[in-house]
């Protein structure tokens, strides 16, 4: 089977862009990616695209150009972007296509995600994703000795990194006290420790590896792209009755499969993007992705290991906390940032050193994870 | 509120009124997996031999949070307004040997909630329906004195 190269990346700034539709943000990102790769829309043989709240992705062809390409809409919860990428990866890997694009965009209403749950669960105030995240980190802190102070420091890092990223939504750093004193939304998590639904677009152009040098002297290689869903006993959002026999999360499954597919281990990862729906998620996802043992996060974060200058920079672009979460685009933003870091184009937020291997992870409702591993 | 007034918010969860009010679950005859609410297929062994069972009314708190803001309506149907909303506790109660049930808690003070504490099932009026009936919902309360 052929290898897969990433030759073009594009992003529309995340946050709130009045007067620009979600689809137009996706089109902007796609055109940026085409420019970056030096190819035309008409060169693309296929597209996988996703949007949760901003219309069918494939309708963008009427503005991009009606070239007849295979365009498939992807809808896979919070992992929509990651799933679009995985589909594109398989399309090339299988030999069916030579070149194509994964694109995602979204535009959500303000405030927490509204969940369509007209039954007793929604009526009585249990259908909130925020509660799940609060309960998961509450239990984890109790089991593994993670402190409230560390939770605050994760959010502080997110806003500090976001302030160095011109495409981020939240560009103002927030102080420790501003985070600590923000309203408690779902104990132990406060307002400024959560990401918010937002807007944005991102696109990644891939081709078979043997063609990559035709387009760029510095291609990156997508070594693994994996999607996994929950197994019996994993603790997931909107679980009304949870099995007492606990199983590993889908992140653990996706991560193990990705390392195996890429032929690398956690010790090889130079820079990582981990789903930080809130500060606790970033902490738990460090261990679920094999990047540390349960409980090691306390010391790592206290000593700055996950800062841009640390030995395992995590969420160098500010993550979901500073960028918000437009569902269709979020997983592709993470991949975009890994590419920026591996190319050394991070400017003020560039992690130092010879970065060779990057890792991205998106997790979301109703219990699925997508992981990619990218190498220079 | 007496046991003889009100209607269950969802009869698939519990009957109301009842002489021995409890939550309904289902148990797989093949692998003994327990679910809440009831369902026809087994999430563990993929079989279809699920029988209905009453769930225990006591358990321990597995994890918890406090809902700090008024949820969006719909779907939320509670009676509060932005002005009078008070945070409420939410948790998973581990029913020994059965399943962990997600539930509102009667306690909402983080200082009084602790993982592992004993809890018991209670029922309360949640709202009134269009006909003026009390709509009864379930919650878990700390067991006093333990
Ligand atoms: Zn079974």
Coordinates of C-alpha atoms and ligand atoms in Angstrom, one line a residue:
Chain A
X1 CA 0.0 0.0 0.0
X2 CA 1.1 3.5 -0.8
X3 CA 2.1 6.1 1.9
X4 CA 0.2 9.3 2.3
X5 CA 1.7 12.8 2.2
X6 CA 0.2 16.1 3.5
X7 CA 1.1 18.8 0.9
X8 CA -1.3 21.6 1.8
X9 CA -2.9 23.1 4.9
X10 CA -5.3 25.9 5.4
X11 CA -7.3 27.5 8.1
X12 CA -9.9 30.2 8.6
X13 CA -9.5 32.0 11.9
X14 CA -11.5 30.4 14.7
X15 CA -13.9 32.3 17.0
X16 CA -16.8 34.5 15.9
X17 CA -16.8 36.0 12.3
X18 CA -19.9 38.0 11.9
X19 CA -21.4 38.0 8.4
X20 CA -19.3 35.1 7.1
X21 CA -21.2 31.8 6.8
X22 CA -19.7 28.5 8.1
X23 CA -19.5 27.3 4.5
X24 CA -17.5 30.4 3.4
X25 CA -15.1 29.8 6.3
X26 CA -14.6 26.3 4.9
X27 CA -14.1 27.6 1.4
X28 CA -11.5 30.1 2.7
X29 CA -9.7 27.3 4.4
X30 CA -9.8 25.1 1.3
X31 CA -8.4 27.9 -0.9
X32 CA -5.6 28.5 1.6
X33 CA -4.8 24.8 1.5
X34 CA -4.8 24.8 -2.4
X35 CA -2.5 27.8 -2.4
X36 CA -0.2 26.1 0.1
X37 CA 0.0 23.0 -2.0
X38 CA 0.2 24.8 -5.3
X39 CA -2.6 22.8 -6.8
X40 CA -6.0 23.8 -8.3
X41 CA -9.4 22.6 -7.1
X42 CA -9.8 20.9 -10.4
X43 CA -6.7 18.8 -9.6
X44 CA -8.5 17.2 -6.7
X45 CA -10.1 13.8 -7.2
X46 CA -12.0 13.5 -4.0
X47 CA -13.2 15.4 -0.9
X48 CA -14.4 14.4 2.5
X49 CA -16.1 17.2 4.3
X50 CA -18.1 17.8 7.5
X51 CA -20.1 20.4 9.3
X52 CA -22.5 19.8 12.2
X53 CA -24.5 23.0 12.2
X54 CA -23.6 24.9 9.0
X55 CA -25.2 22.9 6.2
X56 CA -24.0 20.0 4.0
X57 CA -20.3 20.4 3.3
X58 CA -20.6 19.1 -0.3
X59 CA -22.6 22.2 -1.3
X60 CA -19.4 24.1 -1.3
X61 CA -18.7 22.7 -4.8
X62 CA -21.1 25.3 -6.3
X63 CA -18.6 28.0 -5.2
X64 CA -15.3 26.1 -5.4
X65 CA -16.1 24.7 -8.9
X66 CA -18.3 22.0 -10.3
X67 CA -15.6 19.6 -11.3
X68 CA -17.4 16.4 -10.7
X69 CA -15.1 15.2 -8.0
X70 CA -16.2 12.5 -5.5
X71 CA -17.4 14.5 -2.5
X72 CA -18.6 12.6 0.6
X73 CA -20.2 14.3 3.6
X74 CA -19.0 13.1 7.0
X75 CA -20.9 13.4 10.2
X76 CA -19.3 11.8 13.2
X77 CA -20.0 14.0 16.3
X78 CA -17.0 15.9 17.7
X79 CA -14.7 13.6 15.7
X80 CA -16.1 14.7 12.3
X81 CA -12.9 16.5 11.3
X82 CA -10.8 13.5 12.4
X83 CA -13.1 11.2 10.6
X84 CA -12.9 13.2 7.3
X85 CA -9.1 13.0 7.5
X86 CA -9.2 9.3 8.2
X87 CA -11.5 8.7 5.2
X88 CA -9.2 10.7 3.0
X89 CA -6.2 8.8 4.3
X90 CA -7.8 5.4 3.5
X91 CA -8.9 6.7 0.0
X92 CA -5.2 7.3 -0.9
X93 CA -3.7 4.4 1.1
X94 CA -6.0 2.0 -0.7
X95 CA -4.7 3.2 -4.1
X96 CA -8.2 4.2 -5.2
X97 CA -7.2 7.9 -5.5
X98 CA -4.0 10.0 -5.9
X99 CA -4.9 13.4 -4.4
X100 CA -7.8 14.9 -2.4
X101 CA -8.9 17.1 0.4
X102 CA -10.4 16.8 3.9
X103 CA -12.3 19.9 4.8
X104 CA -14.4 20.9 7.8
X105 CA -16.3 24.0 9.0
X106 CA -18.9 25.1 11.4
X107 CA -20.8 27.9 12.9
X108 CA -22.6 27.2 16.2
X109 CA -25.0 29.3 18.3
X110 CA -23.6 30.9 21.5
X111 CA -23.6 29.1 24.8
X112 CA -23.2 25.4 25.7
X113 CA -24.2 22.9 23.0
X114 CA -27.9 22.3 23.0
X115 CA -28.6 18.6 23.1
X116 CA -31.6 17.1 21.3
X117 CA -33.0 15.1 24.2
X118 CA -36.7 15.6 24.7
X119 CA -37.1 12.7 27.1
X120 CA -36.8 12.6 30.9
X121 CA -33.0 12.9 30.6
X122 CA -33.1 16.2 29.0
X123 CA -36.1 17.5 30.9
X124 CA -34.6 16.9 34.3
X125 CA -31.3 18.6 33.4
X126 CA -28.9 15.7 32.9
X127 CA -28.3 16.0 29.1
X128 CA -25.3 18.4 29.4
X129 CA -21.8 17.4 28.1
X130 CA -20.3 19.7 30.8
X131 CA -21.6 17.4 33.6
X132 CA -19.8 14.4 32.1
X133 CA -16.5 16.2 31.9
X134 CA -16.9 17.5 35.5
X135 CA -17.6 14.0 36.8
X136 CA -14.9 12.3 34.8
X137 CA -12.1 14.7 36.1
X138 CA -13.6 14.7 39.6
X139 CA -13.1 10.9 39.8
X140 CA -9.7 11.1 38.2
X141 CA -8.5 13.8 40.6
X142 CA -9.6 11.6 43.5
X143 CA -8.0 8.5 42.1
X144 CA -4.7 10.0 40.9
X145 CA -4.0 13.0 43.1
X146 CA -4.4 15.8 40.5
X147 CA -4.8 19.2 42.1
X148 CA -7.2 22.0 41.4
X149 CA -4.1 24.2 41.0
X150 CA -2.9 22.0 38.1
X151 CA -6.4 22.3 36.4
X152 CA -6.1 26.0 36.6
X153 CA -2.5 25.9 35.1
X154 CA -3.7 23.9 32.1
X155 CA -6.2 26.7 31.2
X156 CA -3.6 29.4 31.9
X157 CA -1.3 27.7 29.3
X158 CA -4.2 27.4 26.8
X159 CA -4.8 31.2 26.8
X160 CA -1.1 32.0 26.9
X161 CA -0.5 29.8 23.8
X162 CA -3.7 31.3 22.2
X163 CA -2.3 34.8 22.6
X164 CA 0.7 33.7 20.4
X165 CA -1.5 32.4 17.7
X166 CA -3.0 34.9 15.2
X167 CA -5.7 32.5 14.1
X168 CA -7.0 31.8 17.6
X169 CA -10.2 33.0 19.0
X170 CA -9.0 34.0 22.5
X171 CA -5.9 36.1 22.0
X172 CA -5.8 37.6 25.5
X173 CA -3.9 35.7 28.1
X174 CA -5.9 35.2 31.3
X175 CA -4.3 35.3 34.7
X176 CA -4.3 32.5 37.2
X177 CA -6.7 34.5 39.4
X178 CA -9.1 35.4 36.5
X179 CA -9.4 31.7 35.7
X180 CA -9.7 30.7 39.4
X181 CA -12.4 33.3 40.1
X182 CA -14.5 32.6 37.0
X183 CA -17.9 31.0 37.7
X184 CA -18.0 27.3 38.5
X185 CA -20.0 25.7 35.7
X186 CA -19.7 22.1 36.6
X187 CA -17.6 21.4 39.7
X188 CA -14.6 21.3 39.7
X189 CA -14.5 23.0 36.3
X190 CA -14.9 26.8 35.9
X191 CA -16.0 28.9 32.9
X192 CA -12.5 29.7 31.7
X193 CA -11.5 26.0 31.9
X194 CA -14.0 25.1 29.2
X195 CA -13.9 25.5 25.5
X196 CA -17.0 27.0 23.8
X197 CA -18.8 26.2 20.6
X198 CA -17.5 28.6 17.9
X199 CA -16.9 29.1 14.2
X200 CA -14.1 28.2 11.9
X201 CA -12.8 26.2 9.0
X202 CA -9.8 24.0 8.3
X203 CA -8.6 21.9 5.3
X204 CA -5.8 19.4 4.6
X205 CA -4.7 18.3 1.1
X206 CA -3.2 14.9 0.8
X207 CA -1.6 12.9 -2.0
X208 CA 0.2 9.6 -2.5
X209 CA 3.7 9.9 -1.1
X210 CA 5.4 9.2 -4.3
X211 CA 3.9 12.3 -5.9
X212 CA 4.6 14.6 -3.0
X213 CA 7.9 16.1 -4.1
X214 CA 6.2 17.3 -7.2
X215 CA 4.3 19.8 -5.1
X216 CA 6.6 20.6 -2.2
X217 CA 10.2 20.2 -1.0
X218 CA 9.0 19.6 2.6
X219 CA 6.1 17.1 2.5
X220 CA 4.9 15.6 5.8
X221 CA 3.7 12.0 6.0
X222 CA 0.5 10.9 7.6
X223 CA 1.7 7.7 9.2
X224 CA -1.5 6.7 11.0
X225 CA -5.1 7.9 11.1
X226 CA -7.5 5.9 13.3
X227 CA -11.0 6.2 14.5
X228 CA -12.4 4.1 17.4
X229 CA -15.8 4.0 19.2
X230 CA -16.6 3.1 22.8
X231 CA -16.6 -0.4 24.1
X232 CA -18.8 -1.9 26.8
X233 CA -17.9 -0.4 30.2
X234 CA -16.1 2.8 29.0
X235 CA -17.3 5.9 30.8
X236 CA -18.9 8.2 28.2
X237 CA -21.0 11.3 27.8
X238 CA -24.7 10.7 28.2
X239 CA -24.4 7.3 29.8
X240 CA -27.6 6.9 31.9
X241 CA -26.5 3.6 33.4
X242 CA -22.8 2.8 33.4
X243 CA -21.4 -0.7 33.7
X244 CA -19.5 -1.4 36.9
X245 CA -16.9 -3.4 34.9
X246 CA -14.8 -0.5 33.6
X247 CA -13.2 -0.6 30.2
X248 CA -10.6 1.6 28.6
X249 CA -11.8 4.6 26.7
X250 CA -11.9 4.7 22.9
X251 CA -9.0 7.0 23.0
X252 CA -6.8 4.2 24.4
X253 CA -7.9 1.9 21.7
X254 CA -7.4 4.5 18.9
X255 CA -4.0 5.5 20.3
X256 CA -2.6 2.0 20.6
X257 CA -3.8 1.2 17.0
X258 CA -2.2 4.4 15.7
X259 CA 1.2 3.8 17.3
X260 CA 1.2 0.3 15.9
X261 CA 0.2 1.5 12.4
X262 CA 2.9 4.2 12.4
X263 CA 5.6 2.0 13.9
X264 CA 6.4 4.5 16.6
X265 CA 5.9 4.7 20.4
X266 CA 4.8 7.5 22.8
X267 CA 8.5 8.2 23.5
X268 CA 8.9 9.3 19.8
X269 CA 6.3 12.0 20.0
X270 CA 7.8 15.5 19.9
X271 CA 4.6 17.6 19.9
X272 CA 1.0 16.8 20.6
X273 CA -2.5 18.1 20.1
X274 CA -4.9 16.6 22.6
X275 CA -8.7 17.1 22.9
X276 CA -9.1 19.8 25.6
X277 CA -12.9 20.2 25.8
X278 CA -11.9 21.5 29.2
X279 CA -8.7 21.5 31.3
X280 CA -9.4 18.1 32.9
X281 CA -9.7 16.5 29.5
X282 CA -6.2 17.5 28.4
X283 CA -4.8 16.0 31.6
X284 CA -6.7 12.7 31.3
X285 CA -5.9 12.5 27.6
X286 CA -2.2 12.7 28.2
X287 CA -2.3 9.3 29.9
X288 CA -5.1 7.8 27.7
X289 CA -2.8 8.5 24.7
X290 CA 0.1 6.8 26.3
X291 CA 2.1 10.0 26.8
X292 CA 2.5 9.5 30.5
X293 CA 1.3 7.3 33.4
X294 CA -1.9 8.1 35.3
X295 CA -1.0 10.7 38.0
X296 CA 2.3 11.8 36.3
X297 CA 0.5 14.8 34.9
X298 CA 0.6 16.6 38.2
X299 CA 4.4 16.9 38.2
X300 CA 4.7 17.3 34.5
X301 CA 2.3 20.3 34.4
X302 CA 3.7 21.9 37.6
X303 CA 7.2 21.7 36.1
X304 CA 6.2 23.1 32.6
X305 CA 6.7 19.9 30.6
X306 CA 3.7 20.6 28.4
X307 CA 4.5 24.2 27.7
X308 CA 5.8 25.2 24.3
X309 CA 9.3 25.1 25.7
X310 CA 8.8 21.9 27.6
X311 CA 9.8 18.4 26.5
X312 CA 6.3 17.5 25.4
X313 CA 4.5 20.6 24.1
X314 CA 0.7 20.1 24.2
X315 CA -1.8 22.2 22.4
X316 CA 0.7 24.8 21.2
X317 CA -2.0 26.8 19.4
X318 CA -4.1 27.2 22.5
X319 CA -6.2 24.0 21.9
X320 CA -10.0 24.0 22.0
X321 CA -9.9 26.2 25.1
X322 CA -8.4 29.2 23.2
X323 CA -9.9 28.3 19.7
X324 CA -13.4 27.2 20.5
X325 CA -14.9 24.1 19.0
X326 CA -16.5 24.3 15.6
X327 CA -17.3 20.6 15.4
X328 CA -16.7 20.0 11.7
X329 CA -13.3 21.9 11.8
X330 CA -11.9 21.1 15.2
X331 CA -10.1 17.9 14.5
X332 CA -8.6 19.3 11.3
X333 CA -7.3 22.4 13.2
X334 CA -5.3 20.0 15.4
X335 CA -3.7 18.4 12.4
X336 CA -3.1 21.8 10.9
X337 CA -1.2 22.9 14.0
X338 CA 0.9 19.7 14.0
X339 CA 1.9 20.4 10.4
X340 CA 2.8 24.0 11.3
X341 CA 5.0 22.8 14.2
X342 CA 6.7 20.1 12.1
X343 CA 7.4 22.6 9.3
X344 CA 8.8 25.0 11.8
X345 CA 6.3 27.7 10.9
X346 CA 4.9 28.3 14.4
X347 CA 6.6 31.7 14.7
X348 CA 6.0 33.0 18.3
X349 CA 4.5 29.7 19.3
X350 CA 7.0 27.4 17.6
X351 CA 8.3 24.6 19.8
X352 CA 12.1 24.5 19.8
X353 CA 14.3 21.7 18.6
X354 CA 14.3 19.2 15.8
X355 CA 10.6 18.1 15.8
X356 CA 10.1 15.0 13.7
X357 CA 6.9 13.3 15.0
X358 CA 3.6 14.9 15.9
X359 CA 0.4 13.4 17.4
X360 CA -3.2 14.6 17.3
X361 CA -6.2 13.4 19.2
X362 CA -9.8 14.4 19.1
X363 CA -12.5 13.0 21.3
X364 CA -16.2 13.6 21.5
X365 CA -19.8 12.6 21.9
X366 CA -21.1 9.9 21.9
X367 CA -17.8 8.3 22.8
X368 CA -15.4 8.2 19.9
X369 CA -11.8 9.2 19.3
X370 CA -9.7 9.9 16.2
X371 CA -5.9 9.9 16.4
X372 CA -3.3 10.8 13.8
X373 CA 0.5 10.5 13.7
X374 CA 2.4 12.7 11.3
X375 CA 6.1 12.6 10.5
X376 CA 8.5 14.9 8.7
Chain B
X1 CA -46.9 15.1 48.5
X2 CA -48.3 11.6 49.2
X3 CA -47.5 8.3 47.5
X4 CA -51.0 8.4 45.9
X5 CA -50.6 11.6 44.0
X6 CA -48.6 12.4 40.9
X7 CA -47.4 10.7 37.8
X8 CA -44.1 9.2 36.9
X9 CA -42.0 11.4 34.6
X10 CA -41.3 8.2 32.6
X11 CA -43.0 4.9 33.3
X12 CA -40.1 3.0 31.8
X13 CA -37.9 4.2 34.6
X14 CA -40.2 3.7 37.6
X15 CA -43.9 3.3 38.4
X16 CA -45.7 5.9 40.4
X17 CA -47.6 5.6 42.7
X18 CA -46.1 2.4 44.1
X19 CA -45.9 0.5 47.3
X20 CA -42.2 -0.2 46.8
X21 CA -40.9 2.5 44.5
X22 CA -37.7 1.6 42.7
X23 CA -35.9 2.1 39.4
X24 CA -36.3 -0.5 36.7
X25 CA -33.3 -2.1 35.0
X26 CA -32.7 -5.0 32.8
X27 CA -30.3 -8.0 33.2
X28 CA -28.9 -10.3 30.6
X29 CA -29.8 -13.9 31.2
X30 CA -26.6 -15.0 29.4
X31 CA -23.8 -12.7 30.8
X32 CA -25.5 -11.0 33.7
X33 CA -24.8 -7.5 32.5
X34 CA -27.2 -4.9 34.0
X35 CA -28.5 -1.8 32.3
X36 CA -30.4 1.3 33.2
X37 CA -32.8 2.1 31.7
X38 CA -34.1 -1.2 30.5
X39 CA -33.2 -2.3 27.0
X40 CA -33.8 -5.3 24.7
X41 CA -30.3 -6.0 23.6
X42 CA -27.3 -6.8 25.8
X43 CA -24.5 -4.2 25.4
X44 CA -21.9 -6.7 26.6
X45 CA -22.5 -10.0 24.8
X46 CA -24.8 -8.7 22.1
X47 CA -27.5 -11.2 23.1
X48 CA -31.2 -10.5 23.3
X49 CA -32.2 -12.3 26.5
X50 CA -32.8 -9.3 28.7
X51 CA -35.1 -9.6 31.7
X52 CA -36.5 -6.7 33.7
X53 CA -35.2 -6.4 37.3
X54 CA -35.8 -3.9 40.1
X55 CA -32.6 -1.9 40.9
X56 CA -31.3 -1.5 44.4
X57 CA -32.5 1.6 46.2
X58 CA -29.2 2.2 48.0
X59 CA -25.6 2.6 46.7
X60 CA -22.5 4.7 46.9
X61 CA -21.5 7.9 45.1
X62 CA -19.0 7.0 42.3
X63 CA -18.5 10.6 41.1
X64 CA -20.3 13.8 41.2
X65 CA -20.5 17.4 39.9
X66 CA -22.7 20.4 40.5
X67 CA -24.7 21.9 37.6
X68 CA -23.8 25.6 38.0
X69 CA -25.9 27.3 35.4
X70 CA -29.5 27.0 34.2
X71 CA -29.6 24.5 31.3
X72 CA -31.0 25.5 28.0
X73 CA -34.7 25.0 27.5
X74 CA -35.6 22.9 25.6
X75 CA -34.8 20.3 26.5
X76 CA -34.7 21.4 30.2
X77 CA -38.2 21.5 31.7
X78 CA -37.4 22.5 35.3
X79 CA -39.4 25.4 36.9
X80 CA -36.5 27.7 37.6
X81 CA -35.8 31.1 36.0
X82 CA -32.4 32.7 35.5
X83 CA -33.2 34.8 38.6
X84 CA -34.0 32.0 41.0
X85 CA -31.9 29.1 39.6
X86 CA -29.9 27.3 42.3
X87 CA -27.1 24.9 41.3
X88 CA -28.0 21.2 41.7
X89 CA -25.9 18.1 42.3
X90 CA -25.5 15.4 39.7
X91 CA -23.7 12.1 40.2
X92 CA -23.3 8.4 39.4
X93 CA -24.5 6.1 42.2
X94 CA -23.0 2.6 42.1
X95 CA -25.7 0.1 43.0
X96 CA -23.8 -2.9 44.4
X97 CA -23.4 -5.6 41.8
X98 CA -25.7 -4.0 39.3
X99 CA -25.0 -0.7 37.5
X100 CA -24.0 2.9 38.1
X101 CA -27.0 5.1 37.7
X102 CA -26.8 8.8 36.7
X103 CA -29.0 10.9 38.8
X104 CA -29.7 14.3 40.2
X105 CA -28.6 14.6 43.8
X106 CA -30.6 16.3 46.6
X107 CA -27.3 17.7 47.9
X108 CA -25.5 20.5 45.9
X109 CA -22.8 21.7 48.4
X110 CA -19.3 20.5 47.2
X111 CA -18.2 20.4 50.8
X112 CA -20.9 17.8 51.6
X113 CA -20.3 15.6 48.6
X114 CA -17.7 12.9 48.7
X115 CA -16.8 10.0 46.4
X116 CA -17.8 6.7 48.2
X117 CA -20.5 8.2 50.4
X118 CA -23.7 6.2 50.9
X119 CA -26.8 7.3 49.0
X120 CA -30.4 6.3 48.7
X121 CA -33.1 6.7 46.1
X122 CA -35.8 9.3 46.7
X123 CA -38.7 10.7 44.7
X124 CA -39.8 14.3 44.4
X125 CA -42.2 16.6 42.6
X126 CA -40.3 18.0 39.6
X127 CA -42.9 20.0 37.8
X128 CA -46.7 20.1 37.1
X129 CA -48.0 18.8 33.8
X130 CA -50.7 20.6 31.7
X131 CA -53.5 18.8 33.7
X132 CA -52.1 20.0 37.0
X133 CA -50.7 16.6 38.0
X134 CA -47.4 16.5 39.9
X135 CA -44.7 15.0 37.7
X136 CA -42.5 12.8 39.9
X137 CA -38.8 12.4 39.2
X138 CA -36.1 10.5 41.0
X139 CA -32.9 11.6 42.8
X140 CA -30.4 10.3 45.2
X141 CA -29.9 11.6 48.7
X142 CA -27.0 11.2 51.2
X143 CA -28.0 8.7 53.9
X144 CA -28.0 10.7 57.1
X145 CA -25.8 9.6 60.0
X146 CA -23.5 7.4 57.9
Ligands
LIG1 ZN1 -25.2 -10.4 27.8

